[in-house]
XYZ file of C-alpha atoms in Angstrom:
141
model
C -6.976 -46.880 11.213
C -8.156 -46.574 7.582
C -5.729 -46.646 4.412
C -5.505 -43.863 2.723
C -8.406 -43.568 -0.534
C -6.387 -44.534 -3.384
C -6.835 -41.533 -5.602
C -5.366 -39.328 -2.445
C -1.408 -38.314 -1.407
C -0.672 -40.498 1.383
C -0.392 -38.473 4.522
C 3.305 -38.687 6.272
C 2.062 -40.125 9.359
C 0.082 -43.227 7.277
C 3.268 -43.323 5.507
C 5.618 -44.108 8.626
C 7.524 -40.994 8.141
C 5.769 -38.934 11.838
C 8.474 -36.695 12.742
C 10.516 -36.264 9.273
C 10.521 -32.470 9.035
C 8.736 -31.323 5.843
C 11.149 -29.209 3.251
C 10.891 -25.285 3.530
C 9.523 -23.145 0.706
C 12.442 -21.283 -0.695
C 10.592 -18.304 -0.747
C 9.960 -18.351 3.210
C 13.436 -16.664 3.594
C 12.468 -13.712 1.376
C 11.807 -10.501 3.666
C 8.859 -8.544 2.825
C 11.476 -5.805 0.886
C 12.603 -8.508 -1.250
C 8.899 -9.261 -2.138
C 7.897 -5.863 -2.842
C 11.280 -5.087 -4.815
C 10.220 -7.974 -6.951
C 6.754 -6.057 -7.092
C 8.025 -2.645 -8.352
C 10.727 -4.438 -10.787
C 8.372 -6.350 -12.321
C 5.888 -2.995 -12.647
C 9.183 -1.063 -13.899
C 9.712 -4.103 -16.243
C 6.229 -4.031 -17.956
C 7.004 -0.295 -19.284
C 10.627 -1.336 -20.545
C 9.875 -2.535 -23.667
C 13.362 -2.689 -24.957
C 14.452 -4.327 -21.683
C 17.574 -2.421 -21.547
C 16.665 -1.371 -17.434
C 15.967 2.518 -18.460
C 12.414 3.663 -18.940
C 10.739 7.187 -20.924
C 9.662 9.849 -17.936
C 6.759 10.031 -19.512
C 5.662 6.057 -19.027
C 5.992 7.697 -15.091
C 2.340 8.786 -14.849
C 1.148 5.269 -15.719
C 3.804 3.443 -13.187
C 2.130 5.805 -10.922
C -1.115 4.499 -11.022
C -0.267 1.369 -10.435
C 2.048 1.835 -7.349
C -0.879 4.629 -5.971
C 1.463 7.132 -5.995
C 1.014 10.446 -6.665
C 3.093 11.503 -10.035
C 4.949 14.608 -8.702
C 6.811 12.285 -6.255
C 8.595 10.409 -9.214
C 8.713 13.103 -11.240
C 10.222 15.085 -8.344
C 12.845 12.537 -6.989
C 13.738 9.567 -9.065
C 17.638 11.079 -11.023
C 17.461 10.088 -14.952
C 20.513 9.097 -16.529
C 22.500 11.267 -19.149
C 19.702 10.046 -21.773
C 16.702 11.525 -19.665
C 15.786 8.007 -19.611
C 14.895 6.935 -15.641
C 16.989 3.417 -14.975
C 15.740 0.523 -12.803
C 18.699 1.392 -10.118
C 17.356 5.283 -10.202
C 13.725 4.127 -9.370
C 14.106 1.506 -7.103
C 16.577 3.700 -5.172
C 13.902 6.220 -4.885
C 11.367 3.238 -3.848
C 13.336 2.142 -0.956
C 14.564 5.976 -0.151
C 13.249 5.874 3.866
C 12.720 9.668 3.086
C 10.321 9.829 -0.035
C 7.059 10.398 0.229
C 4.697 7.260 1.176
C 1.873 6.469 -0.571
C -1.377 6.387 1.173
C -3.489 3.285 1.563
C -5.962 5.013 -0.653
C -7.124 8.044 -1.964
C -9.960 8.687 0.787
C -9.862 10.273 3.727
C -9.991 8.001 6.914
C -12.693 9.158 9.231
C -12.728 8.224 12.802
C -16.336 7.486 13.841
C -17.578 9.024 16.852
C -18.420 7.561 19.656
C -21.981 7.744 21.501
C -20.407 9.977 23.913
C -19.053 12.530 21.644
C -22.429 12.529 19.713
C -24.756 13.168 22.948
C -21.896 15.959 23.792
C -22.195 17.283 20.478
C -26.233 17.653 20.687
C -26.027 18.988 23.985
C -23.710 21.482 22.925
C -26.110 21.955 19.591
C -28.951 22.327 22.393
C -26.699 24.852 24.551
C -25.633 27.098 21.508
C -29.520 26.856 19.772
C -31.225 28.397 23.567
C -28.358 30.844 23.068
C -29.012 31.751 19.628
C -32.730 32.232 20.669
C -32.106 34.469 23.440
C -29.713 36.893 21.433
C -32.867 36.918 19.098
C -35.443 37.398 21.507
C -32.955 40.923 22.859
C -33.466 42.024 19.212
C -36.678 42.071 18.471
Protein backbone atom coordinates (compact mmCIF):
# COMPACT_ATOMS: atom_id res chain seq x y z
CA UNK A 1 0.00 0.00 0.00
CA UNK A 2 1.06 3.58 -0.87
CA UNK A 3 1.09 6.61 1.72
CA UNK A 4 -1.06 8.99 1.15
CA UNK A 5 0.51 12.20 -1.37
CA UNK A 6 1.41 14.69 1.11
CA UNK A 7 -0.58 17.64 -0.10
CA UNK A 8 -3.89 15.20 0.25
CA UNK A 9 -6.44 14.48 3.52
CA UNK A 10 -5.43 11.21 4.69
CA UNK A 11 -8.16 8.74 3.98
CA UNK A 12 -9.70 7.00 7.36
CA UNK A 13 -8.76 3.64 6.39
CA UNK A 14 -4.74 4.80 5.76
CA UNK A 15 -5.30 6.48 8.95
CA UNK A 16 -6.21 3.27 11.13
CA UNK A 17 -9.55 4.59 11.92
CA UNK A 18 -11.75 1.58 9.24
CA UNK A 19 -14.94 1.33 10.95
CA UNK A 20 -15.15 4.79 13.04
CA UNK A 21 -18.51 6.05 11.80
CA UNK A 22 -18.12 9.43 10.04
CA UNK A 23 -20.20 12.50 11.83
CA UNK A 24 -23.72 13.30 10.25
CA UNK A 25 -24.46 16.59 8.52
CA UNK A 26 -26.79 18.45 10.76
CA UNK A 27 -28.83 19.31 8.04
CA UNK A 28 -29.58 15.48 7.09
CA UNK A 29 -32.40 15.58 9.76
CA UNK A 30 -34.16 18.51 8.07
CA UNK A 31 -37.42 17.18 6.16
CA UNK A 32 -37.95 18.52 2.82
CA UNK A 33 -40.83 21.13 4.54
CA UNK A 34 -38.24 22.46 6.70
CA UNK A 35 -36.05 23.10 3.56
CA UNK A 36 -38.59 24.70 1.54
CA UNK A 37 -39.96 26.81 4.64
CA UNK A 38 -36.44 28.08 4.81
CA UNK A 39 -36.93 28.73 0.93
CA UNK A 40 -40.13 30.87 1.10
CA UNK A 41 -38.82 32.73 4.46
CA UNK A 42 -35.89 33.69 3.03
CA UNK A 43 -37.98 34.91 -0.39
CA UNK A 44 -40.54 36.64 2.17
CA UNK A 45 -37.38 38.07 3.89
CA UNK A 46 -35.80 39.74 0.76
CA UNK A 47 -39.10 42.03 0.36
CA UNK A 48 -39.10 42.97 4.22
CA UNK A 49 -36.96 45.65 4.21
CA UNK A 50 -37.70 46.85 7.65
CA UNK A 51 -37.43 43.26 8.92
CA UNK A 52 -40.27 43.65 11.20
CA UNK A 53 -41.95 39.98 9.61
CA UNK A 54 -44.96 42.02 7.75
CA UNK A 55 -44.64 42.78 4.08
CA UNK A 56 -46.73 45.65 1.52
CA UNK A 57 -49.52 43.49 -0.66
CA UNK A 58 -48.28 45.05 -3.30
CA UNK A 59 -44.44 43.50 -3.04
CA UNK A 60 -47.04 40.16 -3.64
CA UNK A 61 -46.82 40.22 -7.46
CA UNK A 62 -43.01 40.10 -7.32
CA UNK A 63 -42.93 37.17 -4.45
CA UNK A 64 -45.06 35.63 -7.02
CA UNK A 65 -42.73 35.36 -9.62
CA UNK A 66 -40.35 33.95 -7.83
CA UNK A 67 -42.36 31.11 -6.10
CA UNK A 68 -44.22 30.54 -9.90
CA UNK A 69 -47.28 31.24 -8.54
CA UNK A 70 -49.95 32.79 -10.01
CA UNK A 71 -50.76 36.32 -8.10
CA UNK A 72 -54.55 35.89 -7.52
CA UNK A 73 -53.72 32.90 -5.22
CA UNK A 74 -51.89 35.25 -2.65
CA UNK A 75 -53.84 37.93 -3.25
CA UNK A 76 -56.90 35.68 -2.77
CA UNK A 77 -55.85 33.69 0.42
CA UNK A 78 -52.95 34.89 2.44
CA UNK A 79 -55.16 37.19 5.78
CA UNK A 80 -53.21 40.70 6.30
CA UNK A 81 -52.97 41.96 9.64
CA UNK A 82 -54.94 45.07 11.02
CA UNK A 83 -52.20 47.26 9.05
CA UNK A 84 -53.04 45.63 5.55
CA UNK A 85 -49.56 44.62 5.86
CA UNK A 86 -49.29 40.50 5.01
CA UNK A 87 -47.01 38.91 8.09
CA UNK A 88 -44.52 36.03 7.69
CA UNK A 89 -47.02 33.69 9.92
CA UNK A 90 -50.04 34.83 7.37
CA UNK A 91 -47.96 33.70 4.28
CA UNK A 92 -46.30 30.81 5.30
CA UNK A 93 -49.63 29.55 6.71
CA UNK A 94 -51.05 29.95 3.33
CA UNK A 95 -47.75 28.14 1.85
CA UNK A 96 -48.18 25.07 3.80
CA UNK A 97 -52.27 25.33 3.60
CA UNK A 98 -52.75 21.44 2.03
CA UNK A 99 -55.79 23.22 0.33
CA UNK A 100 -54.31 26.26 -1.68
CA UNK A 101 -53.76 26.15 -4.96
CA UNK A 102 -50.35 24.39 -6.21
CA UNK A 103 -48.21 25.85 -8.44
CA UNK A 104 -47.45 24.14 -11.62
CA UNK A 105 -44.02 22.92 -12.60
CA UNK A 106 -44.16 25.51 -15.29
CA UNK A 107 -46.16 27.59 -17.27
CA UNK A 108 -46.46 25.12 -20.40
CA UNK A 109 -48.67 22.72 -21.11
CA UNK A 110 -47.39 19.03 -20.77
CA UNK A 111 -48.09 17.11 -23.90
CA UNK A 112 -48.15 13.42 -23.95
CA UNK A 113 -46.50 12.21 -27.18
CA UNK A 114 -48.23 9.73 -29.14
CA UNK A 115 -47.33 6.63 -29.70
CA UNK A 116 -46.73 4.90 -33.27
CA UNK A 117 -49.91 3.19 -32.76
CA UNK A 118 -52.10 6.07 -32.14
CA UNK A 119 -50.44 7.92 -35.13
CA UNK A 120 -51.03 4.97 -37.82
CA UNK A 121 -54.76 4.92 -36.15
CA UNK A 122 -55.01 8.47 -36.56
CA UNK A 123 -53.99 8.36 -40.49
CA UNK A 124 -56.11 5.55 -41.05
CA UNK A 125 -58.90 7.25 -39.61
CA UNK A 126 -57.64 10.58 -41.72
CA UNK A 127 -57.71 7.98 -44.76
CA UNK A 128 -61.32 6.60 -43.69
CA UNK A 129 -62.94 10.14 -43.16
CA UNK A 130 -60.93 11.73 -46.57
CA UNK A 131 -62.70 8.50 -49.03
CA UNK A 132 -65.77 9.65 -47.11
CA UNK A 133 -65.49 13.20 -47.71
CA UNK A 134 -64.90 12.32 -51.46
CA UNK A 135 -67.84 10.27 -51.88
CA UNK A 136 -70.34 12.86 -50.26
CA UNK A 137 -68.68 15.11 -53.01
CA UNK A 138 -68.83 12.91 -55.81
CA UNK A 139 -73.22 12.58 -54.77
CA UNK A 140 -73.11 16.38 -55.29
CA UNK A 141 -71.85 17.10 -58.25
Amino acid sequence: RQPPKPNMPATAEAKGEKGKKRETNPDSKRTTEDIEKAFVSKIFDKYDSDKKSVIDPNDLPSICMELDIKPWHIMRYVKTNADGKVTKDAFLQYWFDPTRPKPAASGKKVVKKPSKLEIQKAFKDFAVSLANLEKVVMRAF
